[in-house]
Short mmCIF file of C-alpha atoms and ligand atoms in Angstrom, two decimals:
data_model
loop_
_atom_site.label_atom_id
_atom_site.label_comp_id
_atom_site.label_asym_id
_atom_site.label_seq_id
_atom_site.Cartn_x
_atom_site.Cartn_y
_atom_site.Cartn_z
CA PHE A 1 23.31 -7.11 1.84
CA ASP A 2 20.27 -9.19 0.12
CA PRO A 3 19.36 -12.49 0.49
CA LYS A 4 21.49 -14.98 -2.09
CA THR A 5 17.60 -16.22 -3.15
CA PRO A 6 17.23 -14.91 -6.43
CA GLN A 7 14.31 -12.44 -7.10
CA TYR A 8 11.80 -13.58 -9.89
CA LEU A 9 12.88 -12.17 -13.31
CA THR A 10 10.63 -10.75 -16.33
CA SER A 11 12.17 -13.62 -18.20
CA ASP A 12 10.38 -15.61 -16.42
CA PRO A 13 7.29 -17.18 -18.84
CA SER A 14 5.69 -18.68 -14.90
CA SER A 15 5.73 -15.78 -12.65
CA PHE A 16 3.54 -12.83 -12.64
CA ALA A 17 6.45 -10.79 -12.99
CA SER A 18 6.28 -11.31 -16.97
CA VAL A 19 2.34 -10.23 -16.99
CA SER A 20 3.50 -7.46 -15.33
CA ALA A 21 6.25 -6.35 -18.07
CA ASN A 22 4.35 -7.25 -20.85
CA GLU A 23 0.22 -6.57 -20.29
CA ARG A 24 0.17 -4.32 -17.26
CA TRP A 25 3.02 -1.59 -17.22
CA PRO A 26 2.35 -0.86 -20.93
CA VAL A 27 -1.37 -0.57 -19.90
CA ILE A 28 -0.23 2.16 -16.69
CA ILE A 29 2.06 4.13 -19.02
CA THR A 30 -0.94 4.82 -21.42
CA GLY A 31 -3.32 5.96 -18.28
CA ALA A 32 -0.74 8.03 -17.18
CA ILE A 33 -0.10 9.49 -21.20
CA ASP A 34 -4.44 9.68 -21.02
CA ASP A 35 -3.90 12.24 -17.72
CA LEU A 36 -1.78 13.96 -19.24
CA HIS A 37 -2.82 14.83 -22.24
CA ARG A 38 -6.47 15.95 -20.94
CA THR A 39 -4.61 18.36 -18.36
CA VAL A 40 -2.68 19.68 -21.08
CA GLY A 41 -5.72 20.65 -23.22
CA GLU A 42 -6.88 22.35 -19.89
CA VAL A 43 -4.47 24.46 -19.86
CA THR A 44 -4.31 28.18 -21.04
CA ASP A 45 -0.45 29.12 -20.13
CA GLU A 46 1.42 28.22 -23.57
CA GLU A 47 4.63 27.28 -22.00
CA LYS A 48 3.30 24.56 -19.69
CA ALA A 49 1.53 22.94 -22.53
CA LYS A 50 4.56 22.56 -24.75
CA GLU A 51 6.44 21.71 -21.90
CA GLY A 52 3.45 19.21 -20.86
CA LYS A 53 3.15 17.84 -24.37
CA SER A 54 7.10 16.90 -24.07
CA ILE A 55 6.31 14.87 -20.98
CA ILE A 56 3.60 12.73 -23.07
CA GLU A 57 7.02 12.08 -25.47
CA ASN A 58 8.70 11.50 -22.60
CA LEU A 59 6.07 8.77 -21.51
CA ALA A 60 5.37 7.53 -24.82
CA LYS A 61 9.01 7.02 -25.74
CA LEU A 62 9.61 4.58 -21.79
CA LYS A 63 6.36 2.63 -23.40
CA TYR A 64 8.43 2.30 -26.93
CA GLU A 65 11.67 1.37 -24.84
CA LEU A 66 9.59 -1.05 -22.92
CA GLN A 67 7.27 -2.70 -25.68
CA HIS A 68 10.22 -3.60 -27.69
CA ASP A 69 12.34 -4.87 -24.59
CA ARG A 70 15.35 -2.29 -24.97
CA GLN A 71 17.59 -1.73 -22.14
CA LEU A 72 17.01 -0.07 -19.44
CA THR A 73 18.22 3.82 -19.26
CA PRO A 74 20.07 5.53 -16.41
CA LEU A 75 18.02 7.87 -14.68
CA ASP A 76 18.54 11.59 -15.36
CA ASP A 77 19.62 13.72 -12.45
CA ASP A 78 16.56 15.17 -10.83
CA GLY A 79 18.85 16.46 -7.45
CA GLU A 80 17.54 13.49 -5.76
CA SER A 81 20.06 11.68 -3.80
CA ASP A 82 18.58 8.11 -5.08
CA ILE A 83 19.44 8.55 -8.01
CA ALA A 84 23.24 7.49 -8.04
CA SER A 85 21.73 4.67 -6.25
CA TYR A 86 19.65 3.73 -8.96
CA ASN A 87 21.99 4.06 -11.77
CA LYS A 88 24.98 2.43 -9.84
CA GLU A 89 22.60 -0.64 -9.35
CA LEU A 90 21.79 -0.77 -13.18
CA GLU A 91 25.01 -0.74 -14.05
CA GLN A 92 26.49 -3.75 -11.33
CA ARG A 93 22.86 -5.31 -12.76
CA GLY A 94 24.43 -5.34 -16.88
CA THR A 95 22.19 -2.16 -17.83
CA PRO A 96 19.82 -5.32 -18.42
CA HIS A 97 16.47 -5.49 -21.12
CA TRP A 98 13.23 -4.91 -20.43
CA HIS A 99 11.88 -8.15 -20.42
CA ASN A 100 15.08 -9.96 -18.52
CA VAL A 101 15.45 -7.80 -15.33
CA PRO A 102 15.00 -8.57 -11.25
CA TRP A 103 10.71 -7.26 -10.96
CA LEU A 104 11.18 -5.47 -8.24
CA TYR A 105 13.89 -3.78 -10.10
CA ALA A 106 12.39 -2.98 -13.02
CA GLU A 107 9.28 -1.61 -11.44
CA CYS A 108 11.08 0.37 -8.91
CA TYR A 109 12.47 1.52 -11.77
CA LEU A 110 9.73 2.86 -13.71
CA TYR A 111 8.37 4.14 -11.55
CA ARG A 112 10.89 6.24 -10.58
CA ARG A 113 12.60 6.92 -14.32
CA ILE A 114 8.37 8.45 -14.66
CA GLU A 115 9.17 10.96 -11.83
CA THR A 116 12.35 12.24 -13.44
CA PHE A 117 10.41 14.11 -16.32
CA PHE A 118 8.17 15.66 -13.67
CA ALA A 119 10.83 16.51 -11.65
CA LEU A 120 13.01 18.53 -14.12
CA SER A 121 10.01 20.44 -15.63
CA LYS A 122 9.52 24.11 -15.17
CA HIS A 123 5.97 23.77 -14.86
CA TRP A 124 5.04 20.41 -13.75
CA LYS A 125 6.90 19.83 -10.08
CA GLY A 126 4.63 17.51 -7.93
CA TYR A 127 1.88 16.59 -10.62
CA ASP A 128 1.00 13.69 -10.11
CA VAL A 129 -0.80 11.19 -13.20
CA PHE A 130 -2.76 8.74 -11.28
CA THR A 131 -4.55 11.65 -8.93
CA ARG A 132 -7.22 11.38 -10.96
CA GLN A 133 -7.94 7.22 -11.04
CA LYS A 134 -7.27 7.93 -7.02
CA MET A 135 -10.11 10.44 -6.11
CA SER A 136 -12.27 8.52 -8.29
CA THR A 137 -11.88 5.05 -7.15
CA PHE A 138 -12.34 6.42 -3.71
CA LYS A 139 -15.25 8.01 -4.76
CA SER A 140 -16.71 4.94 -5.76
CA SER A 141 -16.13 2.83 -2.87
CA ARG A 142 -18.82 4.54 -0.56
CA PRO A 143 -21.25 2.40 -0.01
CA ALA A 144 -18.55 0.64 2.01
CA VAL A 145 -17.34 4.11 3.33
CA LEU A 146 -20.54 4.69 4.75
CA GLU A 147 -21.01 0.65 6.06
CA LEU A 148 -17.81 1.22 8.04
CA ALA A 149 -18.54 5.44 8.79
CA ALA A 150 -21.48 4.19 10.69
CA ARG A 151 -20.62 1.00 12.30
CA TYR A 152 -16.81 3.19 13.57
CA ARG A 153 -18.96 5.78 15.17
CA GLU A 154 -21.71 3.26 16.71
CA LEU A 155 -18.76 1.31 18.60
CA ALA A 156 -16.59 4.59 19.57
CA GLN A 157 -19.89 6.32 21.07
CA GLU A 158 -20.37 2.24 22.78
CA ALA A 159 -16.99 3.19 24.39
CA GLU A 160 -16.99 6.12 24.93
CA SER A 161 -20.56 5.40 26.95
CA GLY A 162 -18.70 2.21 28.47
CA LYS A 163 -22.03 1.08 27.45
CA GLY A 164 -20.48 -2.60 26.25
CA ALA A 165 -18.51 -3.39 29.29
CA ASP A 166 -21.92 -3.57 31.73
CA GLY A 167 -21.62 -6.89 34.01
CA LYS A 168 -18.70 -8.27 31.73
CA SER A 169 -15.86 -10.10 33.92
CA ALA A 170 -12.57 -8.90 32.85
CA GLU A 171 -11.91 -12.46 30.77
CA ASP A 172 -15.02 -11.48 29.00
CA ILE A 173 -13.83 -8.09 28.13
CA GLU A 174 -10.50 -9.31 27.01
CA GLN A 175 -12.40 -11.87 24.60
CA ALA A 176 -14.59 -9.25 23.50
CA GLU A 177 -11.61 -6.58 23.09
CA LYS A 178 -9.45 -9.25 20.47
CA LEU A 179 -12.60 -9.99 18.73
CA LEU A 180 -12.76 -6.70 17.88
CA PHE A 181 -9.28 -6.39 17.59
CA SER A 182 -9.16 -8.71 15.14
CA GLU A 183 -12.61 -7.40 13.06
CA MET A 184 -10.70 -3.94 12.66
CA CYS A 185 -7.64 -5.78 11.18
CA GLU A 186 -9.27 -7.34 9.46
CA ILE A 187 -10.93 -4.68 7.75
CA CYS A 188 -7.51 -2.79 7.32
CA LEU A 189 -6.16 -6.20 5.70
CA TRP A 190 -8.04 -6.34 3.17
CA GLY A 191 -8.52 -3.02 1.72
CA ASN A 192 -5.65 -4.03 -0.06
CA ALA A 193 -7.01 -5.56 -2.56
CA THR A 194 -8.55 -2.85 -4.17
CA ASP A 195 -5.31 -1.58 -4.87
CA LEU A 196 -5.06 0.07 -8.55
CA SER A 197 -1.52 -1.51 -10.31
CA LEU A 198 -3.95 -4.50 -10.14
CA LEU A 199 -7.07 -2.40 -11.67
CA THR A 200 -6.23 -3.33 -15.34
CA SER A 201 -7.79 -6.77 -14.91
CA LEU A 202 -11.26 -5.05 -11.73
CA THR A 203 -13.91 -3.62 -12.74
CA TYR A 204 -15.25 -0.89 -10.28
CA GLU A 205 -17.92 -3.83 -9.28
CA ASP A 206 -15.52 -5.73 -8.40
CA ILE A 207 -13.78 -3.77 -6.32
CA GLN A 208 -17.50 -2.84 -4.76
CA LYS A 209 -17.68 -6.87 -3.69
CA LEU A 210 -14.83 -6.98 -2.71
CA GLN A 211 -15.20 -3.87 0.22
CA GLY A 212 -18.29 -5.18 1.95
CA SER A 213 -18.85 -6.73 5.43
CA GLN A 214 -20.51 -9.75 4.05
CA ALA A 215 -17.34 -10.00 1.65
CA ARG A 216 -15.29 -9.94 4.59
CA LYS A 217 -16.75 -12.85 6.42
CA ALA A 218 -16.25 -14.29 3.13
CA SER A 219 -12.79 -13.93 2.77
CA GLN A 220 -11.86 -15.15 6.71
CA SER A 221 -10.62 -18.69 5.06
CA ASN A 222 -8.69 -16.85 1.90
CA ILE A 223 -6.16 -16.04 5.51
CA ILE A 224 -3.88 -18.95 4.63
CA VAL A 225 -1.26 -17.54 7.79
CA ASN A 226 -2.96 -15.34 10.57
CA ASP A 227 -0.56 -14.07 12.94
CA LEU A 228 -2.82 -11.80 14.64
CA ASP A 229 -3.56 -13.04 17.91
CA ALA A 230 0.73 -12.72 18.23
CA ALA A 231 -0.01 -9.28 17.46
CA PHE A 232 -2.82 -8.78 20.02
CA GLN A 233 -0.92 -10.45 22.73
CA VAL A 234 1.64 -8.04 22.36
CA MET A 235 0.40 -4.91 22.64
CA GLN A 236 -2.25 -5.96 25.50
CA LYS A 237 0.88 -6.58 27.27
CA ALA A 238 2.56 -3.11 26.06
CA ARG A 239 -0.65 -1.46 27.29
CA LYS A 240 -0.14 -3.52 30.42
CA GLU A 241 3.72 -2.22 31.41
CA LYS A 242 3.67 0.78 29.94
CA LYS A 243 0.20 2.21 31.26
CA ASP A 244 0.87 5.52 31.52
CA GLY A 245 3.95 5.31 29.12
CA GLU A 246 4.04 5.87 25.29
CA ARG A 247 3.11 3.69 23.08
CA ARG A 248 3.51 3.98 19.13
CA VAL A 249 2.19 2.34 16.07
CA ASP A 250 3.64 3.07 13.09
CA ILE A 251 1.63 2.50 9.74
CA VAL A 252 3.88 2.06 6.47
CA LEU A 253 1.20 3.00 4.15
CA ASP A 254 0.30 1.39 0.73
CA ASN A 255 -2.74 2.69 -1.50
CA SER A 256 -4.44 5.22 -1.48
CA GLY A 257 -8.39 6.14 -1.06
CA PHE A 258 -10.98 3.12 0.47
CA GLU A 259 -7.04 1.86 1.57
CA ILE A 260 -6.02 4.79 4.03
CA PHE A 261 -9.44 5.41 5.10
CA VAL A 262 -9.22 1.44 6.68
CA ASP A 263 -5.99 2.30 7.61
CA LEU A 264 -7.44 5.57 9.84
CA ILE A 265 -10.01 2.96 10.97
CA LEU A 266 -7.73 0.43 12.36
CA GLY A 267 -5.45 3.66 13.56
CA GLY A 268 -8.46 5.48 15.33
CA TYR A 269 -9.64 2.14 17.28
CA LEU A 270 -6.81 1.05 18.46
CA LEU A 271 -6.01 4.95 19.38
CA SER A 272 -9.42 4.96 21.02
CA ALA A 273 -9.01 1.64 22.83
CA GLY A 274 -5.78 2.59 24.29
CA LEU A 275 -3.49 0.14 22.73
CA ALA A 276 -1.66 3.16 21.30
CA THR A 277 -0.97 6.63 22.34
CA SER A 278 0.41 7.38 18.30
CA ILE A 279 0.50 6.43 15.31
CA VAL A 280 2.75 7.18 12.82
CA LEU A 281 2.24 6.90 9.27
CA HIS A 282 4.65 6.31 6.51
CA PRO A 283 3.39 7.30 2.55
CA LYS A 284 5.90 7.76 -0.70
CA ARG A 285 7.65 11.09 -1.74
CA LEU A 286 6.22 10.49 -5.20
CA PRO A 287 3.25 8.68 -7.07
CA TRP A 288 4.37 5.22 -6.86
CA PHE A 289 2.81 1.85 -7.87
CA VAL A 290 -0.22 3.92 -9.56
CA SER A 291 -2.41 4.16 -6.39
CA ASP A 292 0.29 4.48 -3.29
CA VAL A 293 -0.35 7.32 -0.32
CA THR A 294 1.26 10.72 -1.13
CA PRO A 295 1.46 13.28 1.33
CA LYS A 296 -0.77 14.84 -0.37
CA ASP A 297 -3.60 12.33 -0.74
CA PHE A 298 -3.66 11.79 3.17
CA SER A 299 -4.98 15.82 2.73
CA ASP A 300 -7.02 15.19 0.04
CA LEU A 301 -8.75 12.01 1.43
CA LEU A 302 -9.46 14.12 4.72
CA ASN A 303 -10.47 17.20 2.79
CA SER A 304 -12.92 15.07 0.81
CA MET A 305 -14.26 13.98 4.73
CA VAL A 306 -15.11 17.63 5.77
CA ASP A 307 -18.15 18.40 3.86
CA PRO A 308 -19.24 14.78 2.74
CA GLN A 309 -22.45 15.98 1.15
CA ALA A 310 -20.90 17.82 -1.77
CA PHE A 311 -18.11 15.31 -2.14
CA TYR A 312 -20.28 12.37 -2.86
CA THR A 313 -22.71 14.39 -4.95
CA ALA A 314 -20.73 16.27 -7.20
CA PRO A 315 -20.93 14.90 -10.65
CA ASP A 316 -18.07 12.82 -12.17
CA ASP A 317 -16.08 13.34 -15.20
CA THR A 318 -18.26 12.18 -17.84
CA GLY A 319 -21.39 14.26 -15.58
CA LYS A 320 -22.83 12.03 -14.22
CA THR A 321 -24.82 12.99 -11.24
CA TYR A 322 -25.19 10.45 -7.57
CA PRO A 323 -27.88 10.40 -4.64
CA ALA A 324 -27.72 12.64 -1.98
CA LEU A 325 -26.45 11.06 1.95
CA SER A 326 -29.07 10.62 4.24
CA GLU A 327 -28.44 13.31 6.88
CA LYS A 328 -26.76 10.33 9.60
CA GLU A 329 -24.93 8.68 6.71
CA ALA A 330 -23.05 12.56 6.55
CA ALA A 331 -22.94 12.88 10.06
CA ASP A 332 -21.05 9.60 10.45
CA VAL A 333 -18.28 10.35 7.72
CA ARG A 334 -18.32 13.80 9.74
CA PHE A 335 -17.66 12.05 12.49
CA LEU A 336 -14.93 10.36 11.51
CA PHE A 337 -13.14 13.81 10.44
CA ASP A 338 -13.73 15.32 13.20
CA GLN A 339 -12.03 12.43 15.02
CA TRP A 340 -9.14 12.22 12.56
CA SER A 341 -8.42 15.40 12.83
CA GLN A 342 -8.30 16.14 15.89
CA PHE A 343 -5.84 12.79 16.75
CA HIS A 344 -3.47 14.87 13.65
CA GLN A 345 -4.27 18.12 15.87
CA ASP A 346 -2.96 16.79 18.89
CA GLY A 347 0.17 15.36 17.52
CA LYS A 348 -1.70 11.52 17.75
CA LEU A 349 -1.78 10.88 14.04
CA ILE A 350 1.89 11.74 12.20
CA VAL A 351 2.48 11.54 8.86
CA ARG A 352 5.85 11.11 8.54
CA PRO A 353 7.86 10.97 4.68
CA HIS A 354 11.08 9.32 4.16
CA SER A 355 12.48 8.84 0.89
CA PHE A 356 13.64 5.39 1.57
CA TRP A 357 10.15 4.13 0.57
CA THR A 358 10.55 4.54 -3.21
CA THR A 359 13.93 3.52 -3.62
CA GLN A 360 14.60 -0.31 -5.69
CA GLY A 361 16.46 -1.84 -2.45
CA CYS A 362 14.60 -4.32 -0.14
CA TYR A 363 14.09 -3.61 3.26
CA TRP A 364 17.18 -6.07 4.20
CA ARG A 365 18.57 -2.86 3.18
CA ILE A 366 17.52 -0.57 5.91
CA PRO A 367 19.78 -1.03 8.19
CA HIS A 368 22.83 0.27 6.72
CA GLU A 369 21.03 2.85 3.47
CA ALA A 370 18.71 4.23 6.50
CA PRO A 371 19.84 3.65 9.52
CA GLU A 372 18.03 6.51 10.72
CA LEU A 373 14.84 5.19 9.85
CA PHE A 374 15.90 1.97 11.42
CA ASP A 375 16.41 3.71 14.53
CA ASP A 376 13.23 4.99 14.35
CA LEU A 377 11.08 2.00 14.01
CA LYS A 378 12.77 0.13 16.78
CA GLU A 379 10.84 2.95 18.75
CA SER A 380 7.68 1.38 17.74
CA GLU A 381 5.62 -0.95 19.69
CA LEU A 382 4.67 -3.19 16.41
CA VAL A 383 5.44 -0.93 12.57
CA LEU A 384 2.34 -2.72 10.62
CA PHE A 385 3.77 -3.22 6.85
CA LYS A 386 0.45 -2.91 3.91
CA GLY A 387 0.45 -4.28 0.95
CA ASP A 388 1.38 -6.50 -1.64
CA LEU A 389 5.06 -4.33 -2.50
CA ASN A 390 6.47 -3.95 0.66
CA TYR A 391 5.98 -7.37 1.39
CA ARG A 392 7.92 -8.29 -1.96
CA LYS A 393 10.11 -5.41 -0.45
CA LEU A 394 10.33 -7.82 2.83
CA THR A 395 11.83 -10.92 1.58
CA ASN A 396 13.50 -9.34 -1.41
CA ASP A 397 10.89 -10.16 -3.73
CA ALA A 398 13.07 -13.71 -3.97
CA GLN A 399 12.33 -16.75 -4.95
CA TRP A 400 11.94 -18.35 -1.54
CA ASP A 401 10.24 -22.36 -0.32
CA THR A 402 6.75 -21.38 0.46
CA THR A 403 7.96 -22.94 3.92
CA THR A 404 10.44 -20.74 4.39
CA PRO A 405 9.87 -18.95 8.14
CA PHE A 406 8.74 -15.43 7.51
CA THR A 407 11.51 -14.56 9.75
CA THR A 408 14.13 -15.98 7.41
CA ALA A 409 12.72 -13.89 4.75
CA ILE A 410 13.16 -10.58 6.20
CA GLY A 411 16.04 -11.26 7.46
CA PRO A 412 17.74 -8.14 9.17
CA MET A 413 13.90 -6.76 9.99
CA GLY A 414 13.51 -9.84 11.15
CA PRO A 415 14.37 -11.31 15.25
CA LYS A 416 16.95 -9.88 17.24
CA SER A 417 16.44 -6.08 14.59
CA GLY A 418 14.43 -4.21 17.59
CA ILE A 419 11.48 -4.16 15.09
CA ARG A 420 8.27 -6.08 15.99
CA VAL A 421 7.17 -6.50 12.22
CA LEU A 422 3.45 -7.19 11.17
CA ALA A 423 2.35 -7.77 7.72
CA PHE A 424 -0.96 -7.41 6.26
CA ARG A 425 -1.11 -8.23 2.53
CA THR A 426 -3.55 -10.04 0.30
CA CYS A 427 -1.15 -12.17 -2.11
CA LYS A 428 -0.64 -10.16 -5.99
CA ALA A 429 3.00 -11.91 -6.46
CA ASP A 430 4.81 -15.29 -6.48
CA THR A 431 6.48 -14.64 -3.60
CA VAL A 432 5.06 -16.17 -0.01
CA VAL A 433 6.36 -17.41 2.60
CA GLY A 434 5.35 -19.00 5.89
CA LEU A 435 3.07 -21.73 4.40
CA PRO A 436 3.04 -25.14 5.74
CA ALA A 437 3.96 -27.85 4.06
CA GLY A 438 1.64 -29.20 0.64
CA GLU A 439 -0.34 -26.21 1.83
CA ASP A 440 1.40 -23.94 -2.29
CA GLU A 441 0.10 -27.78 -3.59
CA ARG A 442 -3.53 -27.67 -2.67
CA LEU A 443 -3.26 -23.90 -3.40
CA ARG A 444 -2.04 -24.90 -7.42
CA GLY A 445 -4.39 -27.62 -7.50
CA LEU A 446 -7.54 -25.29 -7.15
CA PRO A 447 -9.32 -24.07 -10.22
CA ASN A 448 -6.92 -21.69 -11.81
CA GLY A 449 -4.70 -22.16 -9.15
CA GLY A 450 -1.91 -22.46 -12.09
CA GLY A 451 -1.72 -26.77 -11.38
CA ASP A 452 2.20 -27.08 -12.22
CA GLU A 453 2.99 -24.19 -14.04
CA ALA A 454 3.39 -21.39 -11.87
CA ARG A 455 2.01 -19.79 -8.76
CA LYS A 456 -1.29 -18.86 -10.31
CA TRP A 457 -3.26 -18.10 -7.03
CA ALA A 458 -1.09 -16.14 -5.59
CA TRP A 459 -1.31 -13.50 -8.07
CA SER A 460 -5.24 -11.82 -7.57
CA GLY A 461 -5.16 -10.50 -4.13
CA LYS A 462 -7.76 -13.47 -3.64
CA TRP A 463 -5.52 -14.87 -0.86
CA ALA A 464 -4.25 -13.10 2.08
CA VAL A 465 -1.41 -13.28 4.57
CA VAL A 466 -0.82 -11.64 8.00
CA SER A 467 2.58 -12.41 9.12
CA PHE A 468 4.34 -11.51 12.56
CA SER A 469 8.13 -11.30 14.13
CA ASP A 470 8.50 -10.61 17.30
CA GLY A 471 12.08 -8.72 16.53
CA LYS A 472 11.83 -7.01 20.32
CA ALA A 473 11.45 -10.46 22.38
O1 LIG B 501 1.09 -7.33 -9.19
C1 LIG B 501 0.09 -6.48 -9.18
C2 LIG B 501 1.25 -5.63 -8.21
O2 LIG B 501 1.14 -3.75 -8.80
C3 LIG B 501 2.69 -5.39 -7.94
O3 LIG B 501 3.76 -4.82 -9.31
C4 LIG B 501 2.62 -5.13 -7.23
O4 LIG B 501 3.83 -5.18 -5.80
C5 LIG B 501 1.84 -4.82 -6.26
O5 LIG B 501 0.69 -5.06 -6.97
C6 LIG B 501 1.18 -3.85 -5.40
O6 LIG B 501 0.17 -4.01 -4.65
P1 LIG B 501 -0.35 -3.34 -3.64
O7 LIG B 501 -0.65 -1.46 -3.90
O8 LIG B 501 -0.70 -4.02 -2.55
O9 LIG B 501 1.21 -2.92 -2.79
MG1 LIG B 502 0.54 0.14 -3.63
#
């Protein structure tokens, strides 16, 4: 069911796949070991501590196998139905070695294998080795969170009072709406620049620089494919045609912390502007690619916003304290919390996990591997896929020519699928499609662009694509 175009391999020295396997993954596993080590140190129950230590040994063994280019071993059965499929595919792929395996399969396998250690334990089920990192990075996004909360509240209050519309023609209003839609979408798009699996190379200061409104304006020209207008047209058309009907927008989530915060900013805006009547969020069932959202991360985010003052001023691990929020800042964050919780209570903001999202396969497989998910997505006006991994899965992380149309590269999710797909992705991997002829060469020619050897420009999260496919037309 997958496309014939070959995938990127960890053995290809010119691909980010090889950098990932050699440099990033060992650092990520080391981080997981450090986290667990710390938690084990805080545990008083002896049996639990002992079991925790044996999970640390399993993690160390995994790191050893990766660094010594051993074969990937079949996953232990933790009772979930996806294990058989991971193992069957491993066999079909000839039980490859870590440094000569399709990147996408190996990276999914890595996180799934870590999950088995916890799922098969007695005391550590559901433990997430990335939680500490996720929450502390969200905290360090404080300046951008406060800026956005203030902007959002101002807009919501303006919309409520009808002030923005005074004396304006229908055309002006439409133009203003379109601009606002683009602004909200760009906020949501660039929120993806800050996933934690790349944190092995970014500092917190870098993150803050990536998140403010200045940064966003400066980055507009870095959106090298931009189908936002087409997306706005369909949303607006749906609002006209189904004025009083259900109009759902789905967001296949990517990262926790700042990114899900901006996803909710966009979702809240779509609901308030009447461009959608419900938003369905799709998180991951298990800790995934370091920072991806699990249902618990969603509730942790909301909990941190109930009392923003307490959250932001609590000392961190090192004992460092932070200045208090002003009354207005705390009220702005609280406003968001109240609105989002209300939407959640009213059934307009729904969280819907599905085990398919943490399988190893690309989204070309959805129609036959998860037909009920496929049918469910057809009910939506627009399905927004956030982030790099979702984009790699839509396109099977394959070595497409960069001029391949997006609609071709997403196969069964494209034309005639009955699903409208919109991908928001800051580029952090080699696969990119839908570019005009000559664009890849231009970008390769820039400083650090990679030249003839590699598509390095596409690895850093500095460039973005917003690609649309109208599968319902
Ligand atoms: O390119 C680095 C990387 O970790 C990839 O392995 C993965 O596709 C991606 O980043 C995760 O990014 P995102 O959170 O945007 O999906
Ligand atoms: Mg992610």
